[in-house]
Amino acid sequence: PNTVYSTLSGNLSTRLHEVKFTNNSKGAHTVTNSERKLFEDAHAFDNMTDKQIKILAAAIDVFAEKGYANTSTKEIAEKAGVAEGNIFNKFVNKRGLLHAIVTPVMQSFFPASMDTFVKTQLTKVYPSLNAFITALVQDRFAFLKQNSKVIKIFVSEMLYDQEVRAQLTTEFTGAYWHRINQQLDSLKANHLIVDWSNIEILKTMWSITGGAILGYLYFDQQLTKTSTDHAITALVKALSY
């Protein structure tokens, strides 16, 4: 069984790479390798045909570029190089297509990415506040740039849908909250960070980095080394003991 599964997974991975980056009348799909792997790892494509995978890839492109409300199924079909009826056959409507993108992100992508973040960044001992802030900001900004289209679609939906916001909260693992609290408590014990409640510290971190994140996603403001360094400097100044 494991051999069969490995063979099928390998064939699926190859097929996804070929399908999602095929040229059509509107140009090549620009979904990144990281975003493609997101859906592979979530097994979101397991029961999809090549044509349905093309539709989903095209929807990610168009939703990210124009927004869900401003996108029509006709535009998605044209981008995918398929008849519009193919969208309705699998996804029922535009909302169903959106859910096919958002659900794997919430159920698999965010929990897995947070688990990796916990293991690689939140288990270290940081000698200074600057070292801690630099590691967090650089890691999360890199993650954002690698998965910007899918994250943009998800953030837009999260702002619109209360149910999505509530579900996202439950998907953050207990290990994440435990480790982040541990790190902040350790920094406070060593007088390396301001002696506020952890939730106030996290709110401050978001208020400073959130503008850069939203600017990158929605206003074409690049996350350059300079802008990243400025965000780190602002956070260290705001949170210094």
GROMACS .gro file of C-alpha atoms in nm:
model
  241
    1PRO     CA    1   0.000   0.000   0.000
    2ASN     CA    2   0.279   0.246   0.083
    3THR     CA    3   0.444   0.181  -0.253
    4VAL     CA    4   0.117   0.240  -0.434
    5TYR     CA    5   0.057   0.559  -0.239
    6SER     CA    6   0.407   0.688  -0.313
    7THR     CA    7   0.366   0.615  -0.683
    8LEU     CA    8   0.029   0.791  -0.696
    9SER     CA    9   0.165   1.089  -0.502
   10GLY     CA   10   0.461   1.118  -0.734
   11ASN     CA   11   0.238   1.103  -1.041
   12LEU     CA   12   0.004   1.363  -0.889
   13SER     CA   13   0.292   1.598  -0.810
   14THR     CA   14   0.423   1.573  -1.165
   15ARG     CA   15   0.075   1.625  -1.308
   16LEU     CA   16   0.013   1.931  -1.092
   17HIS     CA   17   0.335   2.092  -1.203
   18GLU     CA   18   0.250   2.036  -1.567
   19VAL     CA   19  -0.113   2.146  -1.536
   20LYS     CA   20  -0.078   2.455  -1.323
   21PHE     CA   21   0.191   2.621  -1.527
   22THR     CA   22   0.054   2.550  -1.875
   23ASN     CA   23   0.019   2.848  -2.106
   24ASN     CA   24  -0.326   2.942  -2.230
   25SER     CA   25  -0.478   3.232  -2.418
   26LYS     CA   26  -0.443   3.459  -2.116
   27GLY     CA   27  -0.083   3.360  -2.031
   28ALA     CA   28   0.079   3.122  -1.786
   29HIS     CA   29  -0.059   3.064  -1.439
   30THR     CA   30   0.159   3.228  -1.178
   31VAL     CA   31   0.078   3.015  -0.873
   32THR     CA   32   0.408   2.959  -0.691
   33ASN     CA   33   0.567   2.624  -0.613
   34SER     CA   34   0.503   2.688  -0.244
   35GLU     CA   35   0.134   2.754  -0.308
   36ARG     CA   36   0.112   2.446  -0.528
   37LYS     CA   37   0.264   2.233  -0.251
   38LEU     CA   38   0.006   2.372  -0.011
   39PHE     CA   39  -0.276   2.203  -0.202
   40GLU     CA   40  -0.076   1.887  -0.263
   41ASP     CA   41  -0.007   1.845   0.109
   42ALA     CA   42  -0.374   1.903   0.188
   43HIS     CA   43  -0.473   1.639  -0.074
   44ALA     CA   44  -0.705   1.899  -0.223
   45PHE     CA   45  -0.640   1.776  -0.577
   46ASP     CA   46  -0.678   1.403  -0.509
   47ASN     CA   47  -1.024   1.379  -0.667
   48MET     CA   48  -0.979   1.644  -0.935
   49THR     CA   49  -0.920   1.607  -1.306
   50ASP     CA   50  -0.652   1.803  -1.490
   51LYS     CA   51  -0.919   2.044  -1.610
   52GLN     CA   52  -1.049   2.104  -1.256
   53ILE     CA   53  -0.696   2.170  -1.131
   54LYS     CA   54  -0.654   2.426  -1.411
   55ILE     CA   55  -0.975   2.595  -1.295
   56LEU     CA   56  -0.858   2.615  -0.934
   57ALA     CA   57  -0.517   2.754  -1.035
   58ALA     CA   58  -0.684   3.013  -1.257
   59ALA     CA   59  -0.924   3.110  -0.976
   60ILE     CA   60  -0.632   3.172  -0.740
   61ASP     CA   61  -0.473   3.401  -0.998
   62VAL     CA   62  -0.788   3.599  -1.077
   63PHE     CA   63  -0.924   3.620  -0.719
   64ALA     CA   64  -0.585   3.748  -0.599
   65GLU     CA   65  -0.564   4.003  -0.880
   66LYS     CA   66  -0.921   4.137  -0.888
   67GLY     CA   67  -1.083   4.022  -0.565
   68TYR     CA   68  -1.361   3.768  -0.523
   69ALA     CA   69  -1.650   4.014  -0.571
   70ASN     CA   70  -1.503   4.159  -0.891
   71THR     CA   71  -1.433   3.824  -1.055
   72SER     CA   72  -1.674   3.633  -1.278
   73THR     CA   73  -1.676   3.262  -1.350
   74LYS     CA   74  -1.643   3.354  -1.717
   75GLU     CA   75  -1.308   3.522  -1.648
   76ILE     CA   76  -1.186   3.220  -1.454
   77ALA     CA   77  -1.291   2.985  -1.733
   78GLU     CA   78  -1.108   3.199  -1.990
   79LYS     CA   79  -0.796   3.205  -1.775
   80ALA     CA   80  -0.810   2.826  -1.736
   81GLY     CA   81  -0.885   2.771  -2.106
   82VAL     CA   82  -1.202   2.573  -2.034
   83ALA     CA   83  -1.576   2.612  -2.089
   84GLU     CA   84  -1.757   2.798  -1.810
   85GLY     CA   85  -1.984   2.499  -1.752
   86ASN     CA   86  -1.685   2.299  -1.626
   87ILE     CA   87  -1.673   2.525  -1.321
   88PHE     CA   88  -2.035   2.457  -1.231
   89ASN     CA   89  -1.999   2.080  -1.281
   90LYS     CA   90  -1.737   2.049  -1.007
   91PHE     CA   91  -1.766   2.356  -0.787
   92VAL     CA   92  -2.139   2.443  -0.833
   93ASN     CA   93  -2.079   2.819  -0.829
   94LYS     CA   94  -1.816   3.086  -0.764
   95ARG     CA   95  -1.861   3.053  -0.388
   96GLY     CA   96  -1.793   2.682  -0.409
   97LEU     CA   97  -1.474   2.756  -0.599
   98LEU     CA   98  -1.367   3.000  -0.328
   99HIS     CA   99  -1.430   2.739  -0.059
  100ALA     CA  100  -1.214   2.491  -0.253
  101ILE     CA  101  -0.928   2.739  -0.208
  102VAL     CA  102  -0.994   2.858   0.147
  103THR     CA  103  -1.076   2.524   0.315
  104PRO     CA  104  -0.738   2.353   0.254
  105VAL     CA  105  -0.564   2.671   0.369
  106MET     CA  106  -0.751   2.670   0.699
  107GLN     CA  107  -0.754   2.296   0.768
  108SER     CA  108  -0.405   2.202   0.656
  109PHE     CA  109  -0.187   2.492   0.550
  110PHE     CA  110  -0.202   2.720   0.853
  111PRO     CA  111  -0.179   2.440   1.115
  112ALA     CA  112   0.117   2.281   0.931
  113SER     CA  113   0.296   2.612   0.880
  114MET     CA  114   0.248   2.709   1.244
  115ASP     CA  115   0.379   2.370   1.355
  116THR     CA  116   0.692   2.426   1.145
  117PHE     CA  117   0.725   2.777   1.283
  118VAL     CA  118   0.702   2.648   1.639
  119LYS     CA  119   0.967   2.381   1.579
  120THR     CA  120   1.213   2.604   1.390
  121GLN     CA  121   1.175   2.942   1.558
  122LEU     CA  122   0.998   2.914   1.892
  123THR     CA  123   1.215   2.642   2.046
  124LYS     CA  124   1.534   2.850   2.031
  125VAL     CA  125   1.688   3.052   2.311
  126TYR     CA  126   1.725   3.413   2.201
  127PRO     CA  127   2.000   3.624   2.360
  128SER     CA  128   1.827   3.954   2.293
  129LEU     CA  129   1.497   4.111   2.196
  130ASN     CA  130   1.646   4.211   1.861
  131ALA     CA  131   1.741   3.850   1.785
  132PHE     CA  132   1.389   3.728   1.872
  133ILE     CA  133   1.210   3.999   1.671
  134THR     CA  134   1.443   3.959   1.372
  135ALA     CA  135   1.386   3.581   1.356
  136LEU     CA  136   1.007   3.618   1.377
  137VAL     CA  137   0.972   3.902   1.127
  138GLN     CA  138   1.209   3.755   0.867
  139ASP     CA  139   1.048   3.412   0.890
  140ARG     CA  140   0.690   3.536   0.860
  141PHE     CA  141   0.767   3.789   0.585
  142ALA     CA  142   0.941   3.517   0.382
  143PHE     CA  143   0.639   3.291   0.433
  144LEU     CA  144   0.408   3.571   0.318
  145LYS     CA  145   0.606   3.635  -0.001
  146GLN     CA  146   0.615   3.265  -0.089
  147ASN     CA  147   0.238   3.225  -0.054
  148SER     CA  148   0.105   3.575  -0.120
  149LYS     CA  149  -0.180   3.493  -0.361
  150VAL     CA  150  -0.342   3.228  -0.145
  151ILE     CA  151  -0.290   3.434   0.172
  152LYS     CA  152  -0.442   3.741   0.005
  153ILE     CA  153  -0.755   3.547  -0.090
  154PHE     CA  154  -0.778   3.399   0.259
  155VAL     CA  155  -0.730   3.732   0.440
  156SER     CA  156  -0.996   3.894   0.223
  157GLU     CA  157  -1.239   3.615   0.306
  158MET     CA  158  -1.148   3.625   0.675
  159LEU     CA  159  -1.232   3.997   0.692
  160TYR     CA  160  -1.567   3.928   0.528
  161ASP     CA  161  -1.676   3.606   0.697
  162GLN     CA  162  -1.715   3.575   1.076
  163GLU     CA  163  -1.728   3.196   1.052
  164VAL     CA  164  -1.389   3.186   0.880
  165ARG     CA  165  -1.240   3.410   1.151
  166ALA     CA  166  -1.376   3.186   1.425
  167GLN     CA  167  -1.249   2.871   1.256
  168LEU     CA  168  -0.904   3.021   1.204
  169THR     CA  169  -0.873   3.085   1.577
  170THR     CA  170  -0.939   2.720   1.654
  171GLU     CA  171  -0.685   2.603   1.394
  172PHE     CA  172  -0.392   2.770   1.568
  173THR     CA  173  -0.230   2.488   1.762
  174GLY     CA  174  -0.196   2.482   2.137
  175ALA     CA  175   0.178   2.428   2.088
  176TYR     CA  176   0.201   2.764   1.912
  177TRP     CA  177   0.038   2.959   2.197
  178HIS     CA  178   0.237   2.767   2.457
  179ARG     CA  179   0.571   2.836   2.287
  180ILE     CA  180   0.504   3.201   2.210
  181ASN     CA  181   0.400   3.259   2.572
  182GLN     CA  182   0.714   3.077   2.688
  183GLN     CA  183   0.935   3.295   2.472
  184LEU     CA  184   0.772   3.618   2.587
  185ASP     CA  185   0.781   3.512   2.954
  186SER     CA  186   1.151   3.426   2.921
  187LEU     CA  187   1.230   3.763   2.762
  188LYS     CA  188   1.039   3.941   3.040
  189ALA     CA  189   1.216   3.739   3.311
  190ASN     CA  190   1.551   3.846   3.167
  191HIS     CA  191   1.437   4.211   3.136
  192LEU     CA  192   1.475   4.202   2.758
  193ILE     CA  193   1.118   4.303   2.674
  194VAL     CA  194   0.863   4.541   2.821
  195ASP     CA  195   0.669   4.400   3.117
  196TRP     CA  196   0.325   4.396   2.957
  197SER     CA  197   0.075   4.115   2.927
  198ASN     CA  198   0.161   3.880   2.642
  199ILE     CA  199  -0.158   3.967   2.456
  200GLU     CA  200  -0.065   4.338   2.464
  201ILE     CA  201   0.281   4.256   2.331
  202LEU     CA  202   0.131   4.050   2.047
  203LYS     CA  203  -0.116   4.330   1.964
  204THR     CA  204   0.173   4.575   1.940
  205MET     CA  205   0.365   4.338   1.714
  206TRP     CA  206   0.066   4.308   1.484
  207SER     CA  207  -0.005   4.683   1.481
  208ILE     CA  208   0.348   4.748   1.352
  209THR     CA  209   0.386   4.456   1.111
  210GLY     CA  210   0.022   4.449   1.001
  211GLY     CA  211   0.055   4.766   0.796
  212ALA     CA  212   0.353   4.624   0.607
  213ILE     CA  213   0.170   4.298   0.546
  214LEU     CA  214  -0.150   4.461   0.420
  215GLY     CA  215   0.052   4.706   0.212
  216TYR     CA  216   0.230   4.416   0.044
  217LEU     CA  217  -0.089   4.218  -0.020
  218TYR     CA  218  -0.317   4.499  -0.137
  219PHE     CA  219  -0.116   4.809  -0.230
  220ASP     CA  220   0.188   4.672  -0.412
  221GLN     CA  221   0.426   4.791  -0.139
  222GLN     CA  222   0.723   4.556  -0.156
  223LEU     CA  223   0.876   4.394   0.151
  224THR     CA  224   1.232   4.502   0.081
  225LYS     CA  225   1.528   4.452   0.312
  226THR     CA  226   1.498   4.819   0.409
  227SER     CA  227   1.127   4.800   0.494
  228THR     CA  228   1.183   4.474   0.684
  229ASP     CA  229   1.469   4.629   0.882
  230HIS     CA  230   1.251   4.931   0.961
  231ALA     CA  231   0.972   4.705   1.093
  232ILE     CA  232   1.223   4.520   1.311
  233THR     CA  233   1.368   4.846   1.445
  234ALA     CA  234   1.022   4.985   1.523
  235LEU     CA  235   0.924   4.667   1.707
  236VAL     CA  236   1.243   4.659   1.913
  237LYS     CA  237   1.198   5.024   2.010
  238ALA     CA  238   0.831   4.974   2.101
  239LEU     CA  239   0.894   4.660   2.309
  240SER     CA  240   1.229   4.730   2.472
  241TYR     CA  241   1.238   4.699   2.851
   0.00000   0.00000   0.00000
